[in-house]
CSV table of C-alpha atoms in Angstrom, one decimal:
chain,number,residue,atom,x,y,z
L,1,MET,CA,-6.6,321.3,85.6
L,2,GLU,CA,-6.6,319.1,82.5
L,3,GLN,CA,-7.1,320.9,79.2
L,4,GLY,CA,-8.9,319.1,76.4
L,5,ASP,CA,-9.3,320.0,72.7
L,6,PHE,CA,-10.6,323.6,72.2
L,7,PRO,CA,-12.8,324.6,69.3
L,8,SER,CA,-10.7,325.2,66.1
L,9,ILE,CA,-10.1,328.7,64.9
L,10,LYS,CA,-12.4,328.0,61.9
L,11,THR,CA,-15.2,326.9,64.3
L,12,LEU,CA,-14.7,330.0,66.4
L,13,VAL,CA,-14.9,332.2,63.3
L,14,MET,CA,-18.1,330.5,62.3
L,15,VAL,CA,-19.6,330.8,65.7
L,16,TRP,CA,-18.7,334.6,65.8
L,17,LEU,CA,-20.3,335.1,62.4
L,18,VAL,CA,-23.5,333.3,63.5
L,19,LEU,CA,-23.6,335.4,66.7
L,20,ILE,CA,-23.4,338.6,64.7
L,21,GLY,CA,-26.1,337.3,62.3
L,22,LEU,CA,-28.3,336.4,65.3
L,23,THR,CA,-27.8,339.9,66.7
L,24,LEU,CA,-29.1,341.2,63.5
L,25,GLY,CA,-32.0,338.8,64.0
L,26,THR,CA,-32.7,340.3,67.5
L,27,MET,CA,-32.6,343.8,66.0
L,28,PHE,CA,-35.3,342.7,63.5
L,29,ALA,CA,-37.4,340.9,66.1
L,30,GLY,CA,-37.0,343.7,68.6
L,31,ARG,CA,-37.8,346.4,65.9
L,32,VAL,CA,-34.9,348.6,66.9
L,33,SER,CA,-35.8,351.5,64.6
L,34,THR,CA,-39.3,352.0,65.9
L,35,ASN,CA,-41.1,352.3,69.2
L,36,GLU,CA,-44.1,350.2,68.1
L,37,ALA,CA,-45.0,347.2,70.1
L,38,VAL,CA,-43.2,344.0,69.3
L,39,GLY,CA,-46.1,341.6,69.5
L,40,PRO,CA,-46.2,338.0,70.8
L,41,VAL,CA,-44.8,336.3,67.7
L,42,LEU,CA,-41.7,338.6,67.4
L,43,LEU,CA,-41.4,338.5,71.2
L,44,ALA,CA,-41.1,334.7,71.1
L,45,LEU,CA,-38.6,335.0,68.2
L,46,LEU,CA,-36.6,337.6,70.2
L,47,PHE,CA,-36.3,335.3,73.2
L,48,ALA,CA,-35.6,332.2,71.1
L,49,VAL,CA,-32.7,334.0,69.2
L,50,THR,CA,-31.4,335.4,72.5
L,51,PHE,CA,-31.3,331.9,74.0
L,52,LEU,CA,-29.6,330.6,70.9
L,53,LYS,CA,-26.9,333.2,71.3
L,54,THR,CA,-26.3,332.4,75.0
L,55,ASN,CA,-26.2,328.7,74.1
L,56,LEU,CA,-23.4,329.4,71.5
L,57,ILE,CA,-21.4,331.5,74.0
L,58,LEU,CA,-21.7,328.8,76.7
L,59,GLY,CA,-20.9,325.9,74.3
L,60,TYR,CA,-18.1,327.3,72.2
L,61,PHE,CA,-16.6,330.4,73.8
L,62,LEU,CA,-16.8,328.9,77.3
L,63,ASP,CA,-16.2,325.4,76.0
L,64,LEU,CA,-19.2,324.0,77.9
L,65,ARG,CA,-19.6,321.5,75.1
L,66,SER,CA,-16.6,319.6,76.5
L,67,ALA,CA,-18.1,319.4,80.0
L,68,VAL,CA,-18.6,315.9,81.4
L,69,GLY,CA,-22.0,315.3,83.0
L,70,PRO,CA,-25.1,317.6,83.2
L,71,TRP,CA,-23.4,320.9,83.3
L,72,GLY,CA,-24.5,322.0,79.8
L,73,ARG,CA,-28.1,321.4,80.7
L,74,VAL,CA,-27.6,323.2,84.1
L,75,PHE,CA,-26.2,326.4,82.8
L,76,ASN,CA,-28.4,326.6,79.7
L,77,GLY,CA,-31.3,325.7,81.9
L,78,MET,CA,-30.5,328.7,84.2
L,79,VAL,CA,-30.5,331.1,81.2
L,80,LEU,CA,-33.6,329.5,79.7
L,81,SER,CA,-35.5,329.8,83.0
L,82,VAL,CA,-34.8,333.5,83.3
L,83,LEU,CA,-35.8,334.1,79.6
L,84,ALA,CA,-39.0,332.0,80.0
L,85,VAL,CA,-40.2,333.8,83.1
L,86,VAL,CA,-39.6,337.3,81.6
L,87,PHE,CA,-41.3,336.1,78.4
L,88,VAL,CA,-44.4,335.0,80.3
L,89,LEU,CA,-44.4,338.3,82.3
L,90,TYR,CA,-44.5,340.2,79.0
L,91,LEU,CA,-47.5,338.3,77.7
L,92,PHE,CA,-49.7,340.0,80.4
X,1,MET,CA,-18.6,302.3,73.5
X,2,ALA,CA,-17.2,304.1,76.5
X,3,GLY,CA,-19.8,305.5,78.9
X,4,PRO,CA,-19.6,308.9,80.6
X,5,THR,CA,-18.1,307.4,83.8
X,6,SER,CA,-15.0,306.2,81.9
X,7,GLN,CA,-14.4,309.6,80.3
X,8,ARG,CA,-11.3,311.6,81.6
X,9,LEU,CA,-12.6,314.4,83.7
X,10,PRO,CA,-11.2,317.9,83.1
X,11,ASN,CA,-10.7,318.6,86.9
X,12,GLU,CA,-10.2,315.2,88.6
X,13,ASP,CA,-9.8,316.6,92.2
X,14,TRP,CA,-13.0,318.7,92.2
X,15,GLY,CA,-15.6,316.1,93.1
X,16,PRO,CA,-19.0,317.0,91.7
X,17,LEU,CA,-17.5,319.9,89.8
X,18,ALA,CA,-14.8,317.7,88.1
X,19,GLY,CA,-16.7,317.5,84.8
X,20,LEU,CA,-16.5,321.3,84.2
X,21,PRO,CA,-14.0,322.6,81.7
X,22,GLY,CA,-11.5,325.3,82.8
X,23,ASN,CA,-11.4,326.5,86.4
X,24,PRO,CA,-14.5,325.3,88.4
X,25,ILE,CA,-14.4,328.4,90.6
X,26,MET,CA,-15.1,330.5,87.6
X,27,TRP,CA,-18.2,328.4,86.9
X,28,VAL,CA,-19.3,329.0,90.5
X,29,LEU,CA,-18.9,332.7,89.8
X,30,ILE,CA,-20.7,332.4,86.4
X,31,GLY,CA,-23.6,330.6,88.1
X,32,SER,CA,-23.9,333.1,90.9
X,33,GLU,CA,-23.8,336.1,88.5
X,34,LEU,CA,-26.5,334.5,86.3
X,35,ALA,CA,-28.6,334.1,89.4
X,36,VAL,CA,-28.1,337.8,90.5
X,37,PHE,CA,-28.7,339.3,87.0
X,38,GLY,CA,-31.5,336.8,86.4
X,39,ALA,CA,-33.3,337.9,89.6
X,40,ALA,CA,-32.9,341.5,88.5
X,41,PHE,CA,-34.4,340.8,85.0
X,42,VAL,CA,-37.3,338.9,86.6
X,43,ALA,CA,-37.9,341.8,89.0
X,44,PHE,CA,-37.8,344.2,86.1
X,45,GLY,CA,-40.5,342.2,84.3
X,46,VAL,CA,-42.6,342.1,87.5
X,47,ALA,CA,-42.2,345.9,88.1
X,48,ARG,CA,-43.3,346.5,84.5
X,49,LEU,CA,-46.6,344.8,85.1
X,50,GLY,CA,-47.5,347.7,87.6
X,51,GLU,CA,-46.4,350.5,85.3
X,52,PRO,CA,-46.5,349.3,81.6
X,53,GLY,CA,-47.0,352.9,80.2
X,54,VAL,CA,-44.0,354.3,82.2
X,55,PHE,CA,-41.8,351.4,81.1
X,56,ALA,CA,-42.8,351.7,77.4
X,57,GLU,CA,-42.2,355.4,77.3
X,58,ALA,CA,-38.9,355.2,79.1
X,59,GLN,CA,-37.6,352.3,77.0
X,60,GLY,CA,-38.6,354.2,73.9
X,61,SER,CA,-36.1,356.9,74.8
X,62,LEU,CA,-33.1,354.4,74.9
X,63,ASP,CA,-30.7,354.3,71.9
X,64,ARG,CA,-31.4,350.7,70.7
X,65,LEU,CA,-28.9,351.0,67.9
X,66,ALA,CA,-26.2,351.9,70.4
X,67,GLY,CA,-27.2,348.8,72.4
X,68,ALA,CA,-27.1,346.7,69.3
X,69,LEU,CA,-23.7,348.1,68.3
X,70,ASN,CA,-22.4,347.4,71.8
X,71,THR,CA,-23.7,343.8,71.5
X,72,MET,CA,-21.6,343.3,68.4
X,73,VAL,CA,-18.6,344.9,70.0
X,74,LEU,CA,-18.8,342.6,73.0
X,75,LEU,CA,-19.4,339.5,70.9
X,76,THR,CA,-16.3,340.4,68.8
X,77,SER,CA,-14.3,340.9,72.0
X,78,GLY,CA,-15.5,337.5,73.2
X,79,PHE,CA,-14.4,336.0,69.9
X,80,CYS,CA,-10.9,337.5,70.4
X,81,ALA,CA,-10.8,336.1,74.0
X,82,ALA,CA,-11.7,332.7,72.6
X,83,LEU,CA,-8.9,333.0,70.0
X,84,ALA,CA,-6.5,333.8,72.9
X,85,VAL,CA,-7.3,330.5,74.5
X,86,ARG,CA,-6.7,328.7,71.2
X,87,PHE,CA,-3.3,330.4,70.7
X,88,SER,CA,-2.3,329.8,74.3
X,89,ALA,CA,-3.1,326.1,73.9
X,90,ARG,CA,-0.7,326.0,70.9
X,91,ASN,CA,1.9,327.7,73.1
X,92,ARG,CA,2.0,330.9,70.9
X,93,PRO,CA,2.5,333.8,73.5
X,94,ASN,CA,2.6,336.7,71.1
X,95,PRO,CA,-0.7,335.9,69.2
X,96,THR,CA,-2.2,335.2,72.7
X,97,ARG,CA,-1.2,338.6,73.9
X,98,ALA,CA,-2.5,340.3,70.7
X,99,ALA,CA,-5.8,338.6,71.1
X,100,LEU,CA,-6.1,339.5,74.7
X,101,VAL,CA,-5.2,343.2,74.0
X,102,ALA,CA,-7.8,343.2,71.1
X,103,ALA,CA,-10.4,341.9,73.5
X,104,SER,CA,-9.5,344.6,76.1
X,105,LEU,CA,-9.6,347.4,73.5
X,106,LEU,CA,-13.0,346.3,72.3
X,107,GLY,CA,-14.0,346.3,76.0
X,108,LEU,CA,-13.0,350.0,76.1
X,109,VAL,CA,-15.0,350.7,72.9
X,110,PHE,CA,-18.0,349.2,74.7
X,111,LEU,CA,-17.5,351.5,77.7
X,112,GLY,CA,-17.1,354.5,75.3
X,113,VAL,CA,-20.4,353.8,73.7
X,114,LYS,CA,-22.0,353.2,77.1
X,115,SER,CA,-20.6,356.5,78.4
X,116,LEU,CA,-22.1,358.4,75.5
X,117,GLU,CA,-25.5,356.7,76.3
X,118,TYR,CA,-25.2,357.8,79.9
X,119,ALA,CA,-24.1,361.3,79.0
X,120,ASP,CA,-27.1,361.6,76.7
X,121,LYS,CA,-29.5,360.5,79.5
X,122,ILE,CA,-27.9,362.7,82.1
X,123,ASP,CA,-28.0,365.7,79.8
X,124,ALA,CA,-31.8,365.1,79.4
X,125,GLY,CA,-32.1,365.1,83.2
X,126,VAL,CA,-32.7,361.4,83.4
X,127,SER,CA,-31.4,359.8,86.6
X,128,VAL,CA,-31.8,356.7,88.7
X,129,GLU,CA,-34.6,358.4,90.5
X,130,THR,CA,-36.6,359.4,87.4
X,131,ASN,CA,-38.8,356.3,87.4
X,132,THR,CA,-38.7,352.6,88.1
X,133,PHE,CA,-37.6,351.7,84.6
X,134,PHE,CA,-34.5,354.0,84.8
X,135,MET,CA,-33.7,352.7,88.3
X,136,PHE,CA,-33.4,349.2,86.7
X,137,TYR,CA,-31.7,350.6,83.6
X,138,TYR,CA,-28.9,352.3,85.6
X,139,LEU,CA,-28.5,349.5,88.2
X,140,THR,CA,-28.3,346.6,85.7
X,141,THR,CA,-26.2,348.4,83.0
X,142,GLY,CA,-24.0,350.1,85.6
X,143,PHE,CA,-23.3,346.9,87.5
X,144,HIS,CA,-22.6,345.2,84.2
X,145,ALA,CA,-20.3,348.1,83.1
X,146,LEU,CA,-18.3,347.6,86.4
X,147,HIS,CA,-17.8,344.0,85.4
X,148,VAL,CA,-16.5,345.2,82.0
X,149,VAL,CA,-14.0,347.5,83.7
X,150,PHE,CA,-12.8,344.6,86.0
X,151,GLY,CA,-12.6,342.2,83.0
X,152,ILE,CA,-10.5,344.7,81.0
X,153,VAL,CA,-8.1,345.0,84.0
X,154,LEU,CA,-7.9,341.2,84.3
X,155,LEU,CA,-7.3,340.7,80.5
X,156,ALA,CA,-4.5,343.3,80.6
X,157,ILE,CA,-2.8,341.7,83.6
X,158,VAL,CA,-2.8,338.3,82.0
X,159,ALA,CA,-1.6,339.6,78.7
X,160,VAL,CA,1.7,340.6,80.3
X,161,ARG,CA,2.7,336.9,81.0
X,162,PRO,CA,0.0,334.6,79.7
X,163,THR,CA,-0.2,331.0,80.8
X,164,LEU,CA,-2.9,328.6,79.5
X,165,GLU,CA,-4.6,328.3,82.9
X,166,SER,CA,-4.7,332.1,83.5
X,167,VAL,CA,-5.9,332.8,80.0
X,168,ILE,CA,-8.7,330.2,80.3
X,169,THR,CA,-9.7,331.7,83.7
X,170,VAL,CA,-9.9,335.4,82.8
X,171,THR,CA,-11.5,334.8,79.4
X,172,ALA,CA,-14.2,332.7,81.1
X,173,PHE,CA,-15.0,335.8,83.2
X,174,TRP,CA,-15.0,337.9,80.0
X,175,HIS,CA,-17.4,335.5,78.3
X,176,MET,CA,-19.7,335.6,81.3
X,177,VAL,CA,-19.8,339.5,80.9
X,178,ASP,CA,-20.6,338.9,77.3
X,179,LEU,CA,-23.4,336.4,78.1
X,180,ILE,CA,-25.1,338.7,80.6
X,181,TRP,CA,-25.1,341.6,78.2
X,182,VAL,CA,-26.8,339.5,75.5
X,183,VAL,CA,-29.7,338.9,77.8
X,184,LEU,CA,-29.6,342.4,79.2
X,185,PHE,CA,-29.8,343.9,75.7
X,186,ALA,CA,-32.9,341.9,74.9
X,187,VAL,CA,-34.7,342.4,78.2
X,188,ILE,CA,-33.9,346.1,78.9
X,189,TYR,CA,-33.6,347.5,75.4
X,190,LEU,CA,-35.8,345.4,73.1
X,191,VAL,CA,-38.6,343.6,74.9
X,192,ARG,CA,-41.9,345.5,75.0
């Protein structure tokens, strides 16, 4: 297999820091220190942040940003579909 | 400007999969694992509709901080795995090994935290048969933990004599494990 340019170490450090920051965001949105309900707004935020995290893992750690063709949309679409269905189920 | 068709494909001989980076077979595996875990998460959401009170009470007994800690551990492990690819591409075997070993050790930390969570639940008499929530909890987290064990073994094997292709392939598996946990943590531990 041909190997292209991988993300630089500086980029990887930035992505890792953002992922840790977003995890703190999910802890806030998911109200980790209480058993109270999350509510629809925080629920939407929780799913949005989770999708952002998976998007970064696919794009930078798995290097899907360098894919040629529709593959980025395919894999991100798979994750988004699952999150969207679970989100809708939790609105009931 | 060159169009997409004139771009050099990462895997020329792989037909429709030629545009994928790394080993296309790993992407087939990643797609199938996403489908399997995705189906489990949707089934979890559907099951909750029938027993919202049971799910809320059972989820409330989970250690969400331990789940969050494990998320950061696994993300950091994934970062080390990504560094290993970068070092390997620069033909630096020792830093590659170090990054792979660091990723493996963090995988062991993840399993340690997970074991404490399981021990706490088992001590409290909570099993896979306690209720529907815990059936999903044990099945999804247990199946994921088995992937972590397998990934640690793969990372350790490749660390002995790393080549760029082997490093890319096993770290892709590791990132998939990371990716699934990120969704699992949100759906099983946090969403309510």
